[in-house]
Short mmCIF file of C-alpha atoms and ligand atoms in Angstrom, two decimals:
data_model
loop_
_atom_site.label_atom_id
_atom_site.label_comp_id
_atom_site.label_asym_id
_atom_site.label_seq_id
_atom_site.Cartn_x
_atom_site.Cartn_y
_atom_site.Cartn_z
CA UNK A 476 -44.59 11.41 -27.81
CA UNK A 477 -42.84 11.63 -24.68
CA UNK A 478 -39.27 12.54 -24.39
CA UNK A 479 -36.92 10.01 -23.04
CA UNK A 480 -34.58 10.46 -19.91
CA UNK A 481 -31.14 11.20 -20.29
CA UNK A 482 -30.62 7.22 -18.55
CA UNK A 483 -33.01 4.91 -18.36
CA UNK A 484 -32.49 1.99 -15.31
CA UNK A 485 -33.32 -0.98 -15.92
CA UNK A 486 -32.91 -3.91 -13.08
CA UNK A 487 -29.89 -6.17 -14.45
CA UNK A 488 -29.65 -9.39 -12.32
CA UNK A 489 -26.01 -10.69 -12.33
CA UNK A 490 -24.48 -14.13 -14.28
CA UNK A 491 -21.54 -15.57 -13.70
CA UNK A 492 -19.84 -15.29 -17.19
CA UNK A 493 -19.26 -18.81 -18.59
CA UNK A 494 -15.74 -19.45 -18.25
CA UNK A 495 -15.70 -22.34 -20.78
CA UNK A 496 -16.05 -20.14 -23.46
CA UNK A 497 -11.73 -19.86 -23.17
CA UNK A 498 -10.70 -22.74 -24.86
CA UNK A 499 -7.86 -23.23 -22.08
CA UNK A 500 -10.21 -23.56 -19.52
CA UNK A 501 -12.72 -25.81 -21.44
CA UNK A 502 -12.80 -28.11 -18.51
CA UNK A 503 -12.90 -26.25 -15.36
CA UNK A 504 -15.14 -27.33 -13.33
CA UNK A 505 -17.42 -25.31 -10.52
CA UNK A 506 -15.77 -26.74 -8.02
CA UNK A 507 -12.27 -25.56 -9.13
CA UNK A 508 -13.51 -22.30 -10.70
CA UNK A 509 -14.92 -21.70 -6.93
CA UNK A 510 -11.41 -22.27 -5.46
CA UNK A 511 -9.26 -19.57 -3.99
CA UNK A 512 -6.44 -21.76 -4.70
CA UNK A 513 -7.50 -22.53 -8.20
CA UNK A 514 -7.37 -19.19 -8.69
CA UNK A 515 -4.17 -17.71 -7.46
CA UNK A 516 -2.59 -20.62 -9.31
CA UNK A 517 -4.44 -20.10 -12.63
CA UNK A 518 -3.62 -16.27 -12.61
CA UNK A 519 -2.69 -14.85 -15.76
CA UNK A 520 1.26 -13.13 -15.79
CA UNK A 521 2.90 -13.03 -19.30
CA UNK A 522 1.69 -12.89 -22.90
CA UNK A 523 2.53 -16.42 -23.07
CA UNK A 524 0.31 -17.47 -20.60
CA UNK A 525 -2.94 -15.64 -22.27
CA UNK A 526 -2.04 -17.15 -25.50
CA UNK A 527 -2.39 -20.76 -23.82
CA UNK A 528 -5.84 -19.42 -22.62
CA UNK A 529 -7.22 -17.73 -25.29
CA UNK A 530 -5.67 -19.50 -28.17
CA UNK A 531 -5.99 -18.10 -31.75
CA UNK A 532 -8.92 -16.00 -30.57
CA UNK A 533 -6.84 -12.98 -30.29
CA UNK A 534 -4.58 -11.91 -33.05
CA UNK A 535 -0.65 -12.20 -32.93
CA UNK A 536 -0.84 -8.34 -32.91
CA UNK A 537 -2.69 -7.74 -29.78
CA UNK A 538 -0.07 -10.66 -27.43
CA UNK A 539 3.25 -8.08 -29.59
CA UNK A 540 0.84 -4.92 -28.44
CA UNK A 541 0.98 -6.56 -24.39
CA UNK A 542 4.51 -7.67 -24.97
CA UNK A 543 5.62 -3.82 -25.96
CA UNK A 544 3.34 -1.83 -23.01
CA UNK A 545 5.17 -4.16 -20.62
CA UNK A 546 8.70 -3.99 -21.85
CA UNK A 547 8.19 -0.03 -22.40
CA UNK A 548 5.50 1.48 -20.45
CA UNK A 549 3.77 -0.39 -17.94
CA UNK A 550 3.97 0.45 -14.44
CA UNK A 551 2.61 -2.38 -13.06
CA UNK A 552 3.39 -6.09 -13.88
CA UNK A 553 1.08 -8.57 -15.16
CA UNK A 554 -1.73 -10.59 -12.95
CA UNK A 555 -4.65 -10.80 -13.42
CA UNK A 556 -7.18 -13.69 -11.49
CA UNK A 557 -9.26 -16.06 -14.13
CA UNK A 558 -12.12 -14.23 -12.00
CA UNK A 559 -11.34 -11.12 -13.62
CA UNK A 560 -10.36 -12.57 -17.03
CA UNK A 561 -13.99 -14.24 -17.25
CA UNK A 562 -15.22 -10.47 -16.91
CA UNK A 563 -13.51 -9.57 -20.13
CA UNK A 564 -16.07 -9.79 -22.75
CA UNK A 565 -18.38 -11.45 -20.97
CA UNK A 566 -21.42 -12.33 -23.03
CA UNK A 567 -19.76 -14.29 -25.93
CA UNK A 568 -16.02 -15.77 -27.24
CA UNK A 569 -14.09 -12.88 -27.39
CA UNK A 570 -12.37 -12.09 -30.34
CA UNK A 571 -9.60 -9.63 -31.46
CA UNK A 572 -11.64 -6.84 -31.76
CA UNK A 573 -14.23 -7.14 -28.90
CA UNK A 574 -11.17 -8.06 -26.81
CA UNK A 575 -9.00 -4.72 -27.52
CA UNK A 576 -12.74 -2.59 -26.82
CA UNK A 577 -13.52 -4.37 -23.52
CA UNK A 578 -13.45 -1.84 -20.19
CA UNK A 579 -11.64 -4.41 -17.90
CA UNK A 580 -9.02 -5.18 -20.37
CA UNK A 581 -8.35 -1.88 -20.77
CA UNK A 582 -7.07 -1.45 -17.61
CA UNK A 583 -6.37 -5.03 -16.20
CA UNK A 584 -4.33 -5.63 -19.40
CA UNK A 585 -3.06 -2.50 -21.27
CA UNK A 586 -1.27 -2.66 -24.23
CA UNK A 587 0.84 -0.33 -25.61
CA UNK A 588 -1.43 1.06 -28.25
CA UNK A 589 -4.09 2.36 -25.63
CA UNK A 590 -1.32 4.88 -24.37
CA UNK A 591 -1.48 8.15 -25.52
CA UNK A 592 1.42 8.79 -28.64
CA UNK A 593 2.31 12.19 -27.98
CA UNK A 594 1.85 12.82 -24.09
CA UNK A 595 1.80 9.19 -22.24
CA UNK A 596 2.53 11.12 -19.35
CA UNK A 597 2.07 14.65 -18.09
CA UNK A 598 4.97 16.61 -17.40
CA UNK A 599 4.58 16.88 -13.93
CA UNK A 600 3.46 13.06 -13.01
CA UNK A 601 5.33 11.43 -10.53
CA UNK A 602 5.75 7.72 -8.92
CA UNK A 603 4.89 8.66 -5.99
CA UNK A 604 2.00 11.11 -6.87
CA UNK A 605 0.20 11.50 -3.53
CA UNK A 606 3.67 11.98 -1.62
CA UNK A 607 2.43 9.11 0.97
CA UNK A 608 5.97 7.56 1.33
CA UNK A 609 7.02 11.86 2.44
CA UNK A 610 4.46 11.16 4.93
CA UNK A 611 5.36 8.31 6.29
CA UNK A 612 5.56 8.11 10.64
CA UNK A 613 6.37 4.65 10.43
CA UNK A 614 6.96 2.36 7.56
CA UNK A 615 4.10 1.85 5.59
CA UNK A 616 1.99 3.99 7.83
CA UNK A 617 0.70 7.79 5.79
CA UNK A 618 -0.37 10.07 8.52
CA UNK A 619 -2.20 12.57 6.16
CA UNK A 620 -5.20 13.83 7.39
CA UNK A 621 -4.99 14.81 10.87
CA UNK A 622 -7.31 11.96 12.43
CA UNK A 623 -7.00 9.78 9.62
CA UNK A 624 -4.17 6.99 8.86
CA UNK A 625 -3.09 4.79 5.79
CA UNK A 626 -1.79 1.65 6.92
CA UNK A 627 0.14 -0.07 3.83
CA UNK A 628 0.07 -3.54 5.58
CA UNK A 629 2.15 -5.27 2.24
CA UNK A 630 2.86 -4.41 -0.79
CA UNK A 631 1.70 -6.81 -3.30
CA UNK A 632 -1.99 -8.20 -4.29
CA UNK A 633 -4.23 -11.31 -5.87
CA UNK A 634 -4.36 -8.64 -9.16
CA UNK A 635 -2.26 -5.94 -10.41
CA UNK A 636 -4.29 -2.60 -12.23
CA UNK A 637 -2.67 -1.16 -14.82
CA UNK A 638 -3.66 2.43 -13.35
CA UNK A 639 -2.52 1.25 -9.68
CA UNK A 640 -1.78 4.56 -7.73
CA UNK A 641 0.30 2.61 -5.29
CA UNK A 642 2.56 2.16 -8.43
CA UNK A 643 5.76 3.40 -6.76
CA UNK A 644 5.47 0.65 -4.00
CA UNK A 645 2.94 -2.15 -4.64
CA UNK A 646 3.97 -5.33 -6.87
CA UNK A 647 6.82 -6.27 -8.92
CA UNK A 648 9.28 -4.15 -10.32
CA UNK A 649 8.67 -3.44 -14.01
CA UNK A 650 11.37 -2.74 -16.83
CA UNK A 651 10.50 0.81 -16.47
CA UNK A 652 9.92 0.91 -12.75
CA UNK A 653 12.39 -0.08 -10.05
CA UNK A 654 9.60 -0.55 -7.02
CA UNK A 655 10.14 1.18 -3.87
CA UNK A 656 10.87 -2.02 -1.37
CA UNK A 657 9.66 -2.30 2.11
CA UNK A 658 12.52 -2.89 4.55
CA UNK A 659 11.28 -4.13 7.65
CA UNK A 660 9.89 -7.51 8.50
CA UNK A 661 6.47 -7.58 8.42
CA UNK A 662 5.90 -8.63 12.59
CA UNK A 663 7.98 -5.17 13.20
CA UNK A 664 6.34 -3.00 10.61
CA UNK A 665 2.78 -3.73 12.51
CA UNK A 666 4.63 -3.53 15.66
CA UNK A 667 6.10 0.30 14.57
CA UNK A 668 2.16 0.99 13.02
CA UNK A 669 0.63 -0.13 16.44
CA UNK A 670 2.69 1.63 19.07
CA UNK A 671 2.24 4.97 16.69
CA UNK A 672 -1.38 4.71 17.15
CA UNK A 673 -0.92 3.75 20.94
CA UNK A 674 0.71 7.30 21.25
CA UNK A 675 -1.29 9.09 18.88
CA UNK A 676 -4.87 9.26 20.35
CA UNK A 677 -5.87 12.19 17.77
CA UNK A 678 -5.72 9.05 15.16
CA UNK A 679 -9.27 7.60 15.14
CA UNK A 680 -9.76 6.16 11.81
CA UNK A 681 -7.31 3.49 10.06
CA UNK A 682 -7.57 2.32 6.31
CA UNK A 683 -5.87 -1.00 6.50
CA UNK A 684 -4.57 -1.29 3.05
CA UNK A 685 -1.54 -2.54 1.16
CA UNK A 686 -1.14 -3.10 -1.67
CA UNK A 687 -4.30 -5.23 -0.90
CA UNK A 688 -5.10 -7.02 2.87
CA UNK A 689 -6.29 -10.22 1.25
CA UNK A 690 -2.79 -11.21 0.20
CA UNK A 691 -1.80 -10.77 4.24
CA UNK A 692 -2.13 -14.34 5.92
CA UNK A 693 -5.71 -14.45 7.72
CA UNK A 694 -4.13 -15.11 10.96
CA UNK A 695 -1.43 -12.55 10.65
CA UNK A 696 -4.69 -10.03 9.75
CA UNK A 697 -6.78 -11.19 12.21
CA UNK A 698 -4.19 -10.63 14.85
CA UNK A 699 -3.21 -6.50 13.57
CA UNK A 700 -7.07 -6.02 13.38
CA UNK A 701 -7.48 -7.50 16.99
CA UNK A 702 -4.30 -5.33 18.21
CA UNK A 703 -6.42 -2.04 16.33
CA UNK A 704 -9.57 -3.01 18.33
CA UNK A 705 -7.25 -2.94 21.29
CA UNK A 706 -6.74 0.78 20.83
CA UNK A 707 -9.88 2.42 22.51
CA UNK A 708 -9.66 5.38 20.67
CA UNK A 709 -9.77 3.78 17.32
CA UNK A 710 -13.49 4.50 16.13
CA UNK A 711 -13.74 3.20 12.72
CA UNK A 712 -11.07 0.28 10.56
CA UNK A 713 -11.71 -0.04 6.76
CA UNK A 714 -10.07 -2.89 5.01
CA UNK A 715 -8.70 -2.05 1.26
CA UNK A 716 -9.18 -4.74 -0.72
CA UNK A 717 -10.03 -5.28 -4.66
CA UNK A 718 -10.07 -9.09 -4.09
CA UNK A 719 -13.68 -8.48 -3.15
CA UNK A 720 -14.41 -8.48 -6.69
CA UNK A 721 -10.92 -9.67 -8.49
CA UNK A 722 -10.92 -12.79 -6.46
CA UNK A 723 -14.03 -12.90 -4.55
CA UNK A 724 -13.19 -16.29 -3.53
CA UNK A 725 -10.63 -15.45 -1.35
CA UNK A 726 -13.46 -13.89 1.30
CA UNK A 727 -15.53 -16.73 0.41
CA UNK A 728 -13.05 -19.01 1.77
CA UNK A 729 -14.39 -20.70 5.18
CA UNK A 730 -11.18 -19.53 7.52
CA UNK A 731 -11.71 -15.74 5.75
CA UNK A 732 -15.26 -15.78 6.88
CA UNK A 733 -14.84 -17.26 10.31
CA UNK A 734 -12.22 -15.27 10.97
CA UNK A 735 -14.00 -11.75 9.86
CA UNK A 736 -17.08 -12.87 11.66
CA UNK A 737 -14.90 -12.64 14.70
CA UNK A 738 -13.18 -9.62 13.93
CA UNK A 739 -16.21 -8.11 13.28
CA UNK A 740 -18.13 -9.24 16.68
CA UNK A 741 -15.62 -7.82 18.51
CA UNK A 742 -15.31 -4.32 16.66
CA UNK A 743 -19.36 -4.25 17.34
CA UNK A 744 -19.08 -5.18 20.93
CA UNK A 745 -16.12 -2.34 21.15
CA UNK A 746 -18.64 0.15 19.04
CA UNK A 747 -16.16 0.48 16.30
CA UNK A 748 -16.99 0.98 12.47
CA UNK A 749 -15.49 -1.85 10.69
CA UNK A 750 -16.14 -1.76 6.75
CA UNK A 751 -14.42 -2.87 3.67
CA UNK A 752 -13.83 -0.81 1.00
CA UNK A 753 -13.33 -2.38 -2.65
CA UNK A 754 -12.16 -0.86 -6.16
CA UNK A 755 -14.86 -1.65 -9.05
CA UNK A 756 -14.53 0.67 -12.30
CA UNK A 757 -17.41 -1.08 -14.49
CA UNK A 758 -20.45 -3.10 -14.00
CA UNK A 759 -19.40 -5.90 -15.71
CA UNK A 760 -16.99 -6.75 -12.83
CA UNK A 761 -20.00 -7.56 -10.74
CA UNK A 762 -20.71 -11.62 -10.55
CA UNK A 763 -23.04 -13.68 -8.42
CA UNK A 764 -20.01 -14.50 -6.78
CA UNK A 765 -18.95 -11.14 -5.98
CA UNK A 766 -22.11 -10.60 -4.63
CA UNK A 767 -22.34 -13.46 -2.86
CA UNK A 768 -18.73 -12.66 -1.24
CA UNK A 769 -20.10 -8.92 0.03
CA UNK A 770 -23.35 -10.01 1.18
CA UNK A 771 -21.50 -12.83 2.96
CA UNK A 772 -19.42 -9.76 4.84
CA UNK A 773 -21.97 -8.25 5.94
CA UNK A 774 -23.70 -11.05 7.29
CA UNK A 775 -21.07 -11.65 9.54
CA UNK A 776 -21.20 -8.38 11.02
CA UNK A 777 -19.25 -6.36 8.57
CA UNK A 778 -21.36 -2.89 9.07
CA UNK A 779 -21.03 -1.91 5.38
CA UNK A 780 -18.91 -2.75 2.37
CA UNK A 781 -18.37 0.46 -0.16
CA UNK A 782 -16.90 1.20 -3.37
CA UNK A 783 -14.27 3.48 -4.33
CA UNK A 784 -13.66 3.28 -8.09
CA UNK A 785 -11.35 4.96 -10.54
CA UNK A 786 -12.79 7.36 -13.16
CA UNK A 787 -11.06 6.62 -16.45
CA UNK A 788 -11.31 7.30 -20.11
CA UNK A 789 -12.58 4.34 -22.31
CA UNK A 790 -13.71 2.43 -19.02
CA UNK A 791 -16.26 4.05 -17.35
CA UNK A 792 -16.36 7.89 -17.52
CA UNK A 793 -19.52 8.83 -18.89
CA UNK A 794 -22.68 8.87 -17.35
CA UNK A 795 -24.56 6.20 -17.98
CA UNK A 796 -21.43 3.50 -17.31
CA UNK A 797 -21.21 5.32 -13.76
CA UNK A 798 -24.87 4.76 -13.71
CA UNK A 799 -25.51 1.14 -14.26
CA UNK A 800 -22.21 0.38 -12.11
CA UNK A 801 -23.47 1.97 -9.15
CA UNK A 802 -27.04 0.29 -9.75
CA UNK A 803 -25.69 -2.74 -9.97
CA UNK A 804 -23.81 -1.82 -6.73
CA UNK A 805 -26.03 -0.57 -4.63
CA UNK A 806 -28.95 -2.57 -5.73
CA UNK A 807 -27.81 -6.83 -6.81
CA UNK A 808 -24.64 -6.83 -4.24
CA UNK A 809 -25.06 -4.88 -1.45
CA UNK A 810 -22.20 -2.79 -2.19
CA UNK A 811 -22.34 0.86 -1.79
CA UNK A 812 -21.15 3.62 -4.24
CA UNK A 813 -19.06 5.56 -2.07
CA UNK A 814 -16.58 7.84 -4.39
CA UNK A 815 -14.64 7.81 -7.70
CA UNK A 816 -11.63 9.08 -8.13
CA UNK A 817 -10.06 10.70 -10.75
CA UNK A 818 -6.82 8.64 -11.93
CA UNK A 819 -3.76 10.24 -10.20
CA UNK A 820 -1.01 12.12 -11.99
CA UNK A 821 1.49 8.49 -12.40
CA UNK A 822 3.33 7.96 -15.43
CA UNK A 823 2.09 6.89 -18.36
CA UNK A 824 -1.40 6.99 -17.12
CA UNK A 825 -2.64 10.00 -19.35
CA UNK A 826 -5.15 8.38 -21.66
CA UNK A 827 -6.76 7.55 -18.42
CA UNK A 828 -7.07 10.47 -17.11
CA UNK A 829 -10.10 12.48 -16.98
CA UNK A 830 -10.02 16.59 -16.87
CA UNK A 831 -11.70 18.45 -14.16
CA UNK A 832 -14.47 19.83 -15.95
CA UNK A 833 -15.28 16.82 -17.46
CA UNK A 834 -15.54 15.09 -14.03
CA UNK A 835 -17.76 17.96 -13.32
CA UNK A 836 -20.15 17.59 -15.79
CA UNK A 837 -20.39 13.65 -14.83
CA UNK A 838 -21.31 14.36 -11.19
CA UNK A 839 -24.09 16.53 -12.44
CA UNK A 840 -25.31 14.00 -14.70
CA UNK A 841 -25.59 10.63 -12.21
CA UNK A 842 -27.14 13.30 -9.69
CA UNK A 843 -30.87 12.71 -9.25
CA UNK A 844 -31.38 8.85 -9.98
CA UNK A 845 -29.81 7.19 -7.11
CA UNK A 846 -30.78 6.83 -3.36
CA UNK A 847 -28.99 9.90 -2.25
CA UNK A 848 -26.79 8.17 0.17
CA UNK A 849 -25.65 6.02 -2.68
CA UNK A 850 -24.95 8.76 -4.89
CA UNK A 851 -20.99 8.65 -5.10
CA UNK A 852 -19.17 11.45 -4.97
CA UNK A 853 -16.18 12.23 -7.36
CA UNK A 854 -12.87 13.17 -6.20
CA UNK A 855 -9.91 14.80 -6.93
CA UNK A 856 -6.85 13.90 -4.91
CA UNK A 857 -4.60 16.39 -4.99
CA UNK A 858 -1.08 16.34 -3.87
CA UNK A 859 -0.26 17.94 -0.69
CA UNK A 860 -3.65 18.26 -0.29
CA UNK A 861 -5.75 15.33 -0.09
CA UNK A 862 -9.39 14.16 -1.73
CA UNK A 863 -11.84 16.97 -2.54
CA UNK A 864 -15.09 17.15 -3.80
CA UNK A 865 -14.88 18.22 -8.04
CA UNK A 866 -16.64 21.37 -7.92
CA UNK A 867 -14.70 22.31 -4.50
CA UNK A 868 -11.96 23.81 -7.28
CA UNK A 869 -10.73 27.28 -5.93
CA UNK A 870 -9.51 28.32 -9.45
CA UNK A 871 -9.09 26.95 -12.68
CA UNK A 872 -7.08 27.98 -15.71
CA UNK A 873 -9.39 25.94 -18.45
CA UNK A 874 -6.57 26.98 -21.04
CA UNK A 875 -3.67 25.30 -19.58
CA UNK A 876 -5.83 22.52 -17.97
CA UNK A 877 -4.30 23.72 -14.04
CA UNK A 878 -6.78 23.98 -11.15
CA UNK A 879 -6.00 25.27 -7.75
CA UNK A 880 -7.06 23.84 -4.56
CA UNK A 881 -6.88 24.65 -1.12
CA UNK A 882 -7.24 22.47 2.27
CA UNK A 883 -8.50 23.01 5.80
CA UNK A 884 -5.65 20.81 8.07
CA UNK A 885 -2.11 20.29 7.91
CA UNK A 886 -0.14 17.00 6.70
CA UNK A 887 1.68 15.37 8.80
CA UNK A 888 4.90 17.06 6.84
CA UNK A 889 2.94 20.94 7.77
CA UNK A 890 3.18 20.93 11.44
CA UNK A 891 5.55 24.13 11.56
CA UNK A 892 4.02 25.70 8.26
CA UNK A 893 2.43 28.81 9.46
CA UNK A 894 1.66 28.96 5.76
CA UNK A 895 -0.21 25.44 5.23
CA UNK A 896 -3.37 26.13 5.05
CA UNK A 897 -2.99 29.77 3.15
CA UNK A 898 -1.40 27.64 -0.19
CA UNK A 899 -3.13 27.02 -3.30
CA UNK A 900 -1.99 23.41 -4.61
CA UNK A 901 -2.23 22.76 -8.31
CA UNK A 902 -3.43 19.67 -9.95
CA UNK A 903 -3.30 19.26 -14.36
CA UNK A 904 -5.66 18.04 -16.72
CA UNK A 905 -4.54 15.68 -19.38
CA UNK A 906 -2.59 17.86 -21.93
CA UNK A 907 -4.83 15.77 -25.06
CA UNK A 908 -8.08 17.59 -23.55
CA UNK A 909 -6.72 20.98 -23.58
CA UNK A 910 -7.43 23.35 -26.39
CA UNK A 911 -4.50 23.89 -29.20
CA UNK A 912 -3.29 26.80 -27.40
CA UNK A 913 -2.81 24.82 -24.00
CA UNK A 914 -0.99 22.20 -25.92
CA UNK A 915 1.27 24.67 -27.35
CA UNK A 916 1.60 26.30 -24.20
CA UNK A 917 2.63 22.81 -22.81
CA UNK A 918 4.90 22.09 -25.52
CA UNK A 919 6.84 25.23 -25.36
CA UNK A 920 7.44 24.67 -21.17
CA UNK A 921 8.67 20.89 -22.25
CA UNK A 922 11.08 22.29 -25.09
CA UNK A 923 12.26 25.07 -23.06
CA UNK A 924 12.26 23.76 -19.33
CA UNK A 925 13.64 21.05 -17.00
CA UNK A 926 10.06 20.33 -15.18
S1 SF4 B 1232 -5.65 -3.74 -5.81
FE1 SF4 B 1232 -5.24 -1.64 -5.68
S2 SF4 B 1232 -3.16 -1.63 -5.07
FE2 SF4 B 1232 -3.44 -3.46 -5.85
S3 SF4 B 1232 -2.81 -2.91 -7.98
FE3 SF4 B 1232 -5.32 -2.76 -7.53
S4 SF4 B 1232 -4.99 -0.73 -7.36
FE4 SF4 B 1232 -3.04 -1.24 -6.78
#
């Protein structure tokens, strides 16, 4: 008998799960389901609305657990479009156990019992863990890498992910997090960004993000993109939108498709690489509508649609989960598997975070199955450094879970720092993943020091 391969590929065609399995959507028509207005109007924003939808399919203990999380631990408020809810327990009528276990539920509707009881946060977790705000050169414009900027046009999304790395700024305040507010009017913010880019021809690449660009009124987004395209030193534009999977109805709305085509044509004429970057964490999120939205973007001339997922325990941190997702992206939707990020060191995220060594193992285990160009890189976004492939670690203290990283450029806040390129920057594994001696060491640190 031949030995089995560690992973067996089987093509799995996409489906749109039957939304009428939820009591609250028993009478919802296909026309309503495919309407972006209907989707936006029926997002679930609190435990009461979830109860109205699911009725007694789910036990009361779940709603209490959800409520406890929102009151004591959540860094993001609740906002889940029907499209995303419908990908939870997609193949049957959910019950309490299957809903608790569902991978999409685990990050879109986190509950208190999901969090780690002893170490909900790493002692070095911080709100703006990547220091994007510190690197603002105009409101919402982060200049971290020499040739690239991140333009946060707004601070809202059509959906709020529990693990959002921009929890400092994005979404409504929660009982535990009073969010930073953008102060300028949008028009003034956009003007400030454009002026900076006109004055800095060394910046050639703009990630247009937020929040989620799907929440920028289309005419405002199109006008901003056309202004970017008029700067001849800008050669790459990437639109960041999880809504491509969370609310594909937005990217299929006729006014958005027509506008995207105008922008894509202009980009092509000017030789600018226009791409969409989305954020899918599990194969269950990929449905026929998502594939239609991605393929429509490609048909109207967007050069590429790429996925930047987040590696999270309990959701996708096995090689089989990652490969299932990547094959569905690459083979069924036309979305290129591009990156998986380690979940950033924000508060109350320890139960999701994966240690660097495990990420290295996963990178090893997914090699060789997908086409090379569609094999995603697993990266660690190291504070003050930027993205590093997980094998690029300079030194790694496994006992205490501290890895050290270097970089080859200065960020915008280090221009006068002669030592910037010689520094080693630490990153920390989740404490519950350490050997007992490492856990004891951290306990002592937190007992005796003001970390
Ligand atoms: S879509 Fe992106 S920016 Fe918005 S909440 Fe999710 S992770 Fe954060």
